[in-house]
mmCIF file with all atom_site columns, C-alpha atoms in Angstrom:
data_model
loop_
_atom_site.group_PDB
_atom_site.id
_atom_site.type_symbol
_atom_site.label_atom_id
_atom_site.label_alt_id
_atom_site.label_comp_id
_atom_site.label_asym_id
_atom_site.label_entity_id
_atom_site.label_seq_id
_atom_site.pdbx_PDB_ins_code
_atom_site.Cartn_x
_atom_site.Cartn_y
_atom_site.Cartn_z
_atom_site.occupancy
_atom_site.B_iso_or_equiv
_atom_site.pdbx_formal_charge
_atom_site.auth_seq_id
_atom_site.auth_comp_id
_atom_site.auth_asym_id
_atom_site.auth_atom_id
_atom_site.pdbx_PDB_model_num
ATOM 1   C CA . UNK A 1 1   ? -23.139 -12.103 -6.877  1.00 62.00 ? 1   UNK A CA 1
ATOM 2   C CA . UNK A 1 2   ? -22.842 -14.075 -10.101 1.00 75.00 ? 2   UNK A CA 1
ATOM 3   C CA . UNK A 1 3   ? -21.708 -17.187 -8.276  1.00 80.00 ? 3   UNK A CA 1
ATOM 4   C CA . UNK A 1 4   ? -24.411 -19.730 -7.531  1.00 85.00 ? 4   UNK A CA 1
ATOM 5   C CA . UNK A 1 5   ? -22.432 -20.585 -4.400  1.00 85.00 ? 5   UNK A CA 1
ATOM 6   C CA . UNK A 1 6   ? -22.897 -17.017 -3.208  1.00 86.00 ? 6   UNK A CA 1
ATOM 7   C CA . UNK A 1 7   ? -26.578 -16.836 -4.121  1.00 83.00 ? 7   UNK A CA 1
ATOM 8   C CA . UNK A 1 8   ? -27.301 -20.086 -2.252  1.00 86.00 ? 8   UNK A CA 1
ATOM 9   C CA . UNK A 1 9   ? -25.993 -18.674 1.035   1.00 88.00 ? 9   UNK A CA 1
ATOM 10  C CA . UNK A 1 10  ? -28.224 -16.818 3.467   1.00 87.00 ? 10  UNK A CA 1
ATOM 11  C CA . UNK A 1 11  ? -28.309 -13.030 3.275   1.00 86.00 ? 11  UNK A CA 1
ATOM 12  C CA . UNK A 1 12  ? -26.579 -12.735 6.652   1.00 86.00 ? 12  UNK A CA 1
ATOM 13  C CA . UNK A 1 13  ? -23.773 -15.080 5.565   1.00 87.00 ? 13  UNK A CA 1
ATOM 14  C CA . UNK A 1 14  ? -23.306 -13.125 2.323   1.00 86.00 ? 14  UNK A CA 1
ATOM 15  C CA . UNK A 1 15  ? -23.111 -9.886  4.318   1.00 84.00 ? 15  UNK A CA 1
ATOM 16  C CA . UNK A 1 16  ? -20.475 -11.360 6.613   1.00 83.00 ? 16  UNK A CA 1
ATOM 17  C CA . UNK A 1 17  ? -18.403 -12.608 3.667   1.00 85.00 ? 17  UNK A CA 1
ATOM 18  C CA . UNK A 1 18  ? -18.525 -9.154  2.091   1.00 82.00 ? 18  UNK A CA 1
ATOM 19  C CA . UNK A 1 19  ? -17.565 -7.460  5.367   1.00 80.00 ? 19  UNK A CA 1
ATOM 20  C CA . UNK A 1 20  ? -14.694 -9.830  6.119   1.00 81.00 ? 20  UNK A CA 1
ATOM 21  C CA . UNK A 1 21  ? -13.253 -10.429 2.667   1.00 84.00 ? 21  UNK A CA 1
ATOM 22  C CA . UNK A 1 22  ? -14.049 -7.475  0.419   1.00 83.00 ? 22  UNK A CA 1
ATOM 23  C CA . UNK A 1 23  ? -10.862 -5.635  1.326   1.00 80.00 ? 23  UNK A CA 1
ATOM 24  C CA . UNK A 1 24  ? -8.358  -8.340  0.396   1.00 84.00 ? 24  UNK A CA 1
ATOM 25  C CA . UNK A 1 25  ? -10.351 -9.723  -2.552  1.00 88.00 ? 25  UNK A CA 1
ATOM 26  C CA . UNK A 1 26  ? -10.932 -6.187  -3.828  1.00 87.00 ? 26  UNK A CA 1
ATOM 27  C CA . UNK A 1 27  ? -7.306  -5.195  -3.353  1.00 87.00 ? 27  UNK A CA 1
ATOM 28  C CA . UNK A 1 28  ? -6.029  -8.290  -5.150  1.00 91.00 ? 28  UNK A CA 1
ATOM 29  C CA . UNK A 1 29  ? -8.529  -7.664  -7.949  1.00 93.00 ? 29  UNK A CA 1
ATOM 30  C CA . UNK A 1 30  ? -7.435  -4.007  -8.169  1.00 91.00 ? 30  UNK A CA 1
ATOM 31  C CA . UNK A 1 31  ? -3.793  -5.031  -8.436  1.00 92.00 ? 31  UNK A CA 1
ATOM 32  C CA . UNK A 1 32  ? -4.676  -7.521  -11.176 1.00 95.00 ? 32  UNK A CA 1
ATOM 33  C CA . UNK A 1 33  ? -6.686  -4.902  -13.098 1.00 95.00 ? 33  UNK A CA 1
ATOM 34  C CA . UNK A 1 34  ? -3.910  -2.300  -12.691 1.00 94.00 ? 34  UNK A CA 1
ATOM 35  C CA . UNK A 1 35  ? -1.445  -4.772  -14.139 1.00 94.00 ? 35  UNK A CA 1
ATOM 36  C CA . UNK A 1 36  ? -3.717  -5.951  -16.963 1.00 95.00 ? 36  UNK A CA 1
ATOM 37  C CA . UNK A 1 37  ? -4.556  -2.432  -18.187 1.00 95.00 ? 37  UNK A CA 1
ATOM 38  C CA . UNK A 1 38  ? -1.043  -1.120  -17.508 1.00 94.00 ? 38  UNK A CA 1
ATOM 39  C CA . UNK A 1 39  ? -2.501  1.610   -15.280 1.00 94.00 ? 39  UNK A CA 1
ATOM 40  C CA . UNK A 1 40  ? 0.769   2.423   -13.553 1.00 92.00 ? 40  UNK A CA 1
ATOM 41  C CA . UNK A 1 41  ? 2.148   3.697   -16.857 1.00 93.00 ? 41  UNK A CA 1
ATOM 42  C CA . UNK A 1 42  ? -0.755  6.154   -17.213 1.00 94.00 ? 42  UNK A CA 1
ATOM 43  C CA . UNK A 1 43  ? 0.116   9.564   -15.780 1.00 95.00 ? 43  UNK A CA 1
ATOM 44  C CA . UNK A 1 44  ? -3.534  10.566  -15.268 1.00 94.00 ? 44  UNK A CA 1
ATOM 45  C CA . UNK A 1 45  ? -4.127  7.445   -13.190 1.00 92.00 ? 45  UNK A CA 1
ATOM 46  C CA . UNK A 1 46  ? -0.932  7.952   -11.179 1.00 92.00 ? 46  UNK A CA 1
ATOM 47  C CA . UNK A 1 47  ? -1.726  11.627  -10.526 1.00 93.00 ? 47  UNK A CA 1
ATOM 48  C CA . UNK A 1 48  ? -5.278  10.843  -9.393  1.00 90.00 ? 48  UNK A CA 1
ATOM 49  C CA . UNK A 1 49  ? -4.188  8.004   -7.123  1.00 87.00 ? 49  UNK A CA 1
ATOM 50  C CA . UNK A 1 50  ? -1.333  10.033  -5.677  1.00 88.00 ? 50  UNK A CA 1
ATOM 51  C CA . UNK A 1 51  ? -3.772  12.832  -4.844  1.00 87.00 ? 51  UNK A CA 1
ATOM 52  C CA . UNK A 1 52  ? -6.142  10.448  -3.051  1.00 82.00 ? 52  UNK A CA 1
ATOM 53  C CA . UNK A 1 53  ? -3.807  7.850   -1.541  1.00 80.00 ? 53  UNK A CA 1
ATOM 54  C CA . UNK A 1 54  ? -0.336  9.383   -1.535  1.00 81.00 ? 54  UNK A CA 1
ATOM 55  C CA . UNK A 1 55  ? 2.925   8.545   -3.274  1.00 85.00 ? 55  UNK A CA 1
ATOM 56  C CA . UNK A 1 56  ? 3.764   5.553   -1.069  1.00 84.00 ? 56  UNK A CA 1
ATOM 57  C CA . UNK A 1 57  ? 0.662   3.655   -2.212  1.00 82.00 ? 57  UNK A CA 1
ATOM 58  C CA . UNK A 1 58  ? 1.685   4.071   -5.855  1.00 85.00 ? 58  UNK A CA 1
ATOM 59  C CA . UNK A 1 59  ? 5.192   2.774   -5.126  1.00 88.00 ? 59  UNK A CA 1
ATOM 60  C CA . UNK A 1 60  ? 3.845   -0.250  -3.261  1.00 88.00 ? 60  UNK A CA 1
ATOM 61  C CA . UNK A 1 61  ? 1.235   -0.855  -5.971  1.00 88.00 ? 61  UNK A CA 1
ATOM 62  C CA . UNK A 1 62  ? 3.973   -0.908  -8.585  1.00 89.00 ? 62  UNK A CA 1
ATOM 63  C CA . UNK A 1 63  ? 5.936   -3.398  -6.489  1.00 89.00 ? 63  UNK A CA 1
ATOM 64  C CA . UNK A 1 64  ? 2.884   -5.641  -5.987  1.00 89.00 ? 64  UNK A CA 1
ATOM 65  C CA . UNK A 1 65  ? 1.803   -5.570  -9.646  1.00 91.00 ? 65  UNK A CA 1
ATOM 66  C CA . UNK A 1 66  ? 5.255   -6.607  -10.826 1.00 90.00 ? 66  UNK A CA 1
ATOM 67  C CA . UNK A 1 67  ? 5.371   -9.491  -8.335  1.00 88.00 ? 67  UNK A CA 1
ATOM 68  C CA . UNK A 1 68  ? 1.869   -10.770 -9.035  1.00 88.00 ? 68  UNK A CA 1
ATOM 69  C CA . UNK A 1 69  ? 1.506   -14.178 -10.717 1.00 85.00 ? 69  UNK A CA 1
ATOM 70  C CA . UNK A 1 70  ? 1.605   -13.640 -14.478 1.00 87.00 ? 70  UNK A CA 1
ATOM 71  C CA . UNK A 1 71  ? -1.306  -16.007 -15.174 1.00 89.00 ? 71  UNK A CA 1
ATOM 72  C CA . UNK A 1 72  ? -4.449  -13.924 -14.619 1.00 91.00 ? 72  UNK A CA 1
ATOM 73  C CA . UNK A 1 73  ? -6.668  -17.023 -14.406 1.00 91.00 ? 73  UNK A CA 1
ATOM 74  C CA . UNK A 1 74  ? -4.737  -18.220 -11.357 1.00 90.00 ? 74  UNK A CA 1
ATOM 75  C CA . UNK A 1 75  ? -5.126  -14.825 -9.719  1.00 92.00 ? 75  UNK A CA 1
ATOM 76  C CA . UNK A 1 76  ? -8.877  -14.792 -10.452 1.00 92.00 ? 76  UNK A CA 1
ATOM 77  C CA . UNK A 1 77  ? -9.238  -18.260 -8.925  1.00 91.00 ? 77  UNK A CA 1
ATOM 78  C CA . UNK A 1 78  ? -7.371  -17.005 -5.855  1.00 91.00 ? 78  UNK A CA 1
ATOM 79  C CA . UNK A 1 79  ? -9.705  -13.997 -5.612  1.00 91.00 ? 79  UNK A CA 1
ATOM 80  C CA . UNK A 1 80  ? -12.719 -16.298 -5.766  1.00 90.00 ? 80  UNK A CA 1
ATOM 81  C CA . UNK A 1 81  ? -11.210 -18.544 -3.098  1.00 90.00 ? 81  UNK A CA 1
ATOM 82  C CA . UNK A 1 82  ? -10.467 -15.570 -0.840  1.00 88.00 ? 82  UNK A CA 1
ATOM 83  C CA . UNK A 1 83  ? -13.971 -14.210 -1.333  1.00 88.00 ? 83  UNK A CA 1
ATOM 84  C CA . UNK A 1 84  ? -15.362 -17.425 0.170   1.00 88.00 ? 84  UNK A CA 1
ATOM 85  C CA . UNK A 1 85  ? -12.920 -17.586 3.062   1.00 84.00 ? 85  UNK A CA 1
ATOM 86  C CA . UNK A 1 86  ? -14.470 -17.540 6.527   1.00 76.00 ? 86  UNK A CA 1
ATOM 87  C CA . UNK A 1 87  ? -12.127 -14.604 7.172   1.00 67.00 ? 87  UNK A CA 1
ATOM 88  C CA . UNK A 1 88  ? -8.937  -13.717 5.345   1.00 67.00 ? 88  UNK A CA 1
ATOM 89  C CA . UNK A 1 89  ? -8.028  -10.629 7.339   1.00 62.00 ? 89  UNK A CA 1
ATOM 90  C CA . UNK A 1 90  ? -5.133  -10.420 9.772   1.00 59.00 ? 90  UNK A CA 1
ATOM 91  C CA . UNK A 1 91  ? -7.001  -7.860  11.839  1.00 58.00 ? 91  UNK A CA 1
ATOM 92  C CA . UNK A 1 92  ? -10.266 -8.227  13.704  1.00 54.00 ? 92  UNK A CA 1
ATOM 93  C CA . UNK A 1 93  ? -12.983 -6.646  11.574  1.00 52.00 ? 93  UNK A CA 1
ATOM 94  C CA . UNK A 1 94  ? -14.754 -3.660  13.094  1.00 53.00 ? 94  UNK A CA 1
ATOM 95  C CA . UNK A 1 95  ? -18.091 -5.285  12.266  1.00 53.00 ? 95  UNK A CA 1
ATOM 96  C CA . UNK A 1 96  ? -18.084 -7.344  15.451  1.00 51.00 ? 96  UNK A CA 1
ATOM 97  C CA . UNK A 1 97  ? -21.862 -7.760  15.670  1.00 57.00 ? 97  UNK A CA 1
ATOM 98  C CA . UNK A 1 98  ? -21.837 -10.094 12.676  1.00 58.00 ? 98  UNK A CA 1
ATOM 99  C CA . UNK A 1 99  ? -20.591 -13.606 13.314  1.00 70.00 ? 99  UNK A CA 1
ATOM 100 C CA . UNK A 1 100 ? -21.324 -16.689 11.275  1.00 72.00 ? 100 UNK A CA 1
ATOM 101 C CA . UNK A 1 101 ? -23.285 -19.525 12.776  1.00 77.00 ? 101 UNK A CA 1
ATOM 102 C CA . UNK A 1 102 ? -21.615 -22.922 12.815  1.00 79.00 ? 102 UNK A CA 1
ATOM 103 C CA . UNK A 1 103 ? -23.789 -24.183 9.966   1.00 81.00 ? 103 UNK A CA 1
ATOM 104 C CA . UNK A 1 104 ? -23.046 -21.084 7.867   1.00 81.00 ? 104 UNK A CA 1
ATOM 105 C CA . UNK A 1 105 ? -19.327 -21.398 8.540   1.00 81.00 ? 105 UNK A CA 1
ATOM 106 C CA . UNK A 1 106 ? -19.452 -25.059 7.509   1.00 86.00 ? 106 UNK A CA 1
ATOM 107 C CA . UNK A 1 107 ? -21.314 -24.151 4.308   1.00 88.00 ? 107 UNK A CA 1
ATOM 108 C CA . UNK A 1 108 ? -18.718 -21.521 3.467   1.00 89.00 ? 108 UNK A CA 1
ATOM 109 C CA . UNK A 1 109 ? -15.889 -23.905 4.354   1.00 89.00 ? 109 UNK A CA 1
ATOM 110 C CA . UNK A 1 110 ? -17.398 -26.530 2.023   1.00 90.00 ? 110 UNK A CA 1
ATOM 111 C CA . UNK A 1 111 ? -17.504 -23.979 -0.812  1.00 92.00 ? 111 UNK A CA 1
ATOM 112 C CA . UNK A 1 112 ? -13.938 -22.937 -0.061  1.00 90.00 ? 112 UNK A CA 1
ATOM 113 C CA . UNK A 1 113 ? -12.812 -26.595 -0.189  1.00 91.00 ? 113 UNK A CA 1
ATOM 114 C CA . UNK A 1 114 ? -14.450 -27.008 -3.603  1.00 93.00 ? 114 UNK A CA 1
ATOM 115 C CA . UNK A 1 115 ? -12.750 -23.871 -4.914  1.00 91.00 ? 115 UNK A CA 1
ATOM 116 C CA . UNK A 1 116 ? -9.328  -24.769 -3.496  1.00 92.00 ? 116 UNK A CA 1
ATOM 117 C CA . UNK A 1 117 ? -9.592  -28.274 -4.976  1.00 94.00 ? 117 UNK A CA 1
ATOM 118 C CA . UNK A 1 118 ? -10.544 -26.841 -8.371  1.00 93.00 ? 118 UNK A CA 1
ATOM 119 C CA . UNK A 1 119 ? -7.699  -24.326 -8.136  1.00 92.00 ? 119 UNK A CA 1
ATOM 120 C CA . UNK A 1 120 ? -5.212  -27.021 -7.119  1.00 94.00 ? 120 UNK A CA 1
ATOM 121 C CA . UNK A 1 121 ? -6.212  -29.332 -9.982  1.00 95.00 ? 121 UNK A CA 1
ATOM 122 C CA . UNK A 1 122 ? -5.866  -26.446 -12.417 1.00 93.00 ? 122 UNK A CA 1
ATOM 123 C CA . UNK A 1 123 ? -2.370  -25.685 -11.106 1.00 94.00 ? 123 UNK A CA 1
ATOM 124 C CA . UNK A 1 124 ? -1.326  -29.342 -11.384 1.00 96.00 ? 124 UNK A CA 1
ATOM 125 C CA . UNK A 1 125 ? -2.695  -29.501 -14.927 1.00 96.00 ? 125 UNK A CA 1
ATOM 126 C CA . UNK A 1 126 ? -0.594  -26.483 -15.951 1.00 94.00 ? 126 UNK A CA 1
ATOM 127 C CA . UNK A 1 127 ? 2.579   -26.954 -13.912 1.00 94.00 ? 127 UNK A CA 1
ATOM 128 C CA . UNK A 1 128 ? 2.737   -30.541 -12.694 1.00 97.00 ? 128 UNK A CA 1
ATOM 129 C CA . UNK A 1 129 ? 2.894   -31.296 -8.986  1.00 97.00 ? 129 UNK A CA 1
ATOM 130 C CA . UNK A 1 130 ? 6.173   -29.538 -8.098  1.00 97.00 ? 130 UNK A CA 1
ATOM 131 C CA . UNK A 1 131 ? 5.353   -26.502 -10.224 1.00 95.00 ? 131 UNK A CA 1
ATOM 132 C CA . UNK A 1 132 ? 1.870   -26.344 -8.688  1.00 95.00 ? 132 UNK A CA 1
ATOM 133 C CA . UNK A 1 133 ? 3.368   -26.310 -5.196  1.00 95.00 ? 133 UNK A CA 1
ATOM 134 C CA . UNK A 1 134 ? 5.746   -23.500 -6.160  1.00 94.00 ? 134 UNK A CA 1
ATOM 135 C CA . UNK A 1 135 ? 3.041   -21.483 -7.911  1.00 91.00 ? 135 UNK A CA 1
ATOM 136 C CA . UNK A 1 136 ? 0.541   -21.873 -5.063  1.00 90.00 ? 136 UNK A CA 1
ATOM 137 C CA . UNK A 1 137 ? 3.239   -20.950 -2.532  1.00 92.00 ? 137 UNK A CA 1
ATOM 138 C CA . UNK A 1 138 ? 4.123   -17.872 -4.579  1.00 90.00 ? 138 UNK A CA 1
ATOM 139 C CA . UNK A 1 139 ? 0.476   -16.777 -4.774  1.00 89.00 ? 139 UNK A CA 1
ATOM 140 C CA . UNK A 1 140 ? -0.002  -17.245 -1.025  1.00 89.00 ? 140 UNK A CA 1
ATOM 141 C CA . UNK A 1 141 ? 3.121   -15.145 -0.412  1.00 90.00 ? 141 UNK A CA 1
ATOM 142 C CA . UNK A 1 142 ? 1.733   -12.470 -2.740  1.00 88.00 ? 142 UNK A CA 1
ATOM 143 C CA . UNK A 1 143 ? -1.602  -12.424 -0.907  1.00 86.00 ? 143 UNK A CA 1
ATOM 144 C CA . UNK A 1 144 ? 0.135   -12.161 2.469   1.00 87.00 ? 144 UNK A CA 1
ATOM 145 C CA . UNK A 1 145 ? 2.247   -9.268  1.156   1.00 87.00 ? 145 UNK A CA 1
ATOM 146 C CA . UNK A 1 146 ? -0.920  -7.547  -0.082  1.00 84.00 ? 146 UNK A CA 1
ATOM 147 C CA . UNK A 1 147 ? -2.628  -8.001  3.294   1.00 81.00 ? 147 UNK A CA 1
ATOM 148 C CA . UNK A 1 148 ? 0.465   -6.635  5.025   1.00 82.00 ? 148 UNK A CA 1
ATOM 149 C CA . UNK A 1 149 ? 0.671   -3.626  2.686   1.00 81.00 ? 149 UNK A CA 1
ATOM 150 C CA . UNK A 1 150 ? -3.049  -2.924  3.058   1.00 75.00 ? 150 UNK A CA 1
ATOM 151 C CA . UNK A 1 151 ? -2.667  -2.847  6.824   1.00 74.00 ? 151 UNK A CA 1
ATOM 152 C CA . UNK A 1 152 ? 0.464   -0.678  6.673   1.00 72.00 ? 152 UNK A CA 1
ATOM 153 C CA . UNK A 1 153 ? -1.109  1.884   4.379   1.00 70.00 ? 153 UNK A CA 1
ATOM 154 C CA . UNK A 1 154 ? -4.432  2.540   6.077   1.00 66.00 ? 154 UNK A CA 1
ATOM 155 C CA . UNK A 1 155 ? -6.062  5.527   4.457   1.00 63.00 ? 155 UNK A CA 1
ATOM 156 C CA . UNK A 1 156 ? -9.104  7.171   6.040   1.00 66.00 ? 156 UNK A CA 1
ATOM 157 C CA . UNK A 1 157 ? -10.523 8.329   2.719   1.00 65.00 ? 157 UNK A CA 1
ATOM 158 C CA . UNK A 1 158 ? -10.207 4.837   1.227   1.00 68.00 ? 158 UNK A CA 1
ATOM 159 C CA . UNK A 1 159 ? -11.674 3.201   4.335   1.00 74.00 ? 159 UNK A CA 1
ATOM 160 C CA . UNK A 1 160 ? -14.699 5.515   4.157   1.00 76.00 ? 160 UNK A CA 1
ATOM 161 C CA . UNK A 1 161 ? -15.186 4.591   0.490   1.00 76.00 ? 161 UNK A CA 1
ATOM 162 C CA . UNK A 1 162 ? -14.989 0.871   1.281   1.00 77.00 ? 162 UNK A CA 1
ATOM 163 C CA . UNK A 1 163 ? -17.303 1.210   4.305   1.00 80.00 ? 163 UNK A CA 1
ATOM 164 C CA . UNK A 1 164 ? -19.881 2.951   2.111   1.00 83.00 ? 164 UNK A CA 1
ATOM 165 C CA . UNK A 1 165 ? -19.558 0.254   -0.538  1.00 82.00 ? 165 UNK A CA 1
ATOM 166 C CA . UNK A 1 166 ? -19.974 -2.532  2.042   1.00 81.00 ? 166 UNK A CA 1
ATOM 167 C CA . UNK A 1 167 ? -23.040 -0.860  3.579   1.00 84.00 ? 167 UNK A CA 1
ATOM 168 C CA . UNK A 1 168 ? -24.654 -0.298  0.168   1.00 84.00 ? 168 UNK A CA 1
ATOM 169 C CA . UNK A 1 169 ? -24.013 -3.923  -0.789  1.00 83.00 ? 169 UNK A CA 1
ATOM 170 C CA . UNK A 1 170 ? -25.535 -5.111  2.494   1.00 80.00 ? 170 UNK A CA 1
ATOM 171 C CA . UNK A 1 171 ? -28.611 -2.956  1.871   1.00 82.00 ? 171 UNK A CA 1
ATOM 172 C CA . UNK A 1 172 ? -28.997 -4.335  -1.633  1.00 84.00 ? 172 UNK A CA 1
ATOM 173 C CA . UNK A 1 173 ? -28.790 -7.885  -0.268  1.00 79.00 ? 173 UNK A CA 1
ATOM 174 C CA . UNK A 1 174 ? -31.509 -7.112  2.273   1.00 80.00 ? 174 UNK A CA 1
ATOM 175 C CA . UNK A 1 175 ? -33.829 -5.527  -0.295  1.00 80.00 ? 175 UNK A CA 1
ATOM 176 C CA . UNK A 1 176 ? -33.174 -8.431  -2.672  1.00 72.00 ? 176 UNK A CA 1
ATOM 177 C CA . UNK A 1 177 ? -34.739 -10.826 -0.162  1.00 66.00 ? 177 UNK A CA 1
#
């Protein structure tokens, strides 16, 4: 919502982006936050998450947080890029009534190109060309692993929470206009 790119899109396009990309962008952000605050070393956090999601999710979360790119700025740029993807899910979303128009998809693609270019230049600045290629490849692999884990560990309780969040966000976008 803070991005001018996001605010300049139509309400319908913003809703579609939230529906299609909130899961992966939110999951990647959660993994980053868990790593940054060292949540997986907090027994209260682990106990609560185990109660809600099960032990397997905690084990996979630990694995993903340890593998995540150490530079948080790179991860945040990747989250922003994924948030503006026309669809970064490997499954067909269950919100099939919402499809982007060609002009909306082109607008989103243009934003995504700007963000990827900015991200790429930042990587080259920090790592040089070869290091940028390796770092970007590593981040893409991480994102694909996260998508795969998210699809393997479907949790009805979590899906209901996310569905409620998506619907509330859509309603707030409608009332905003």
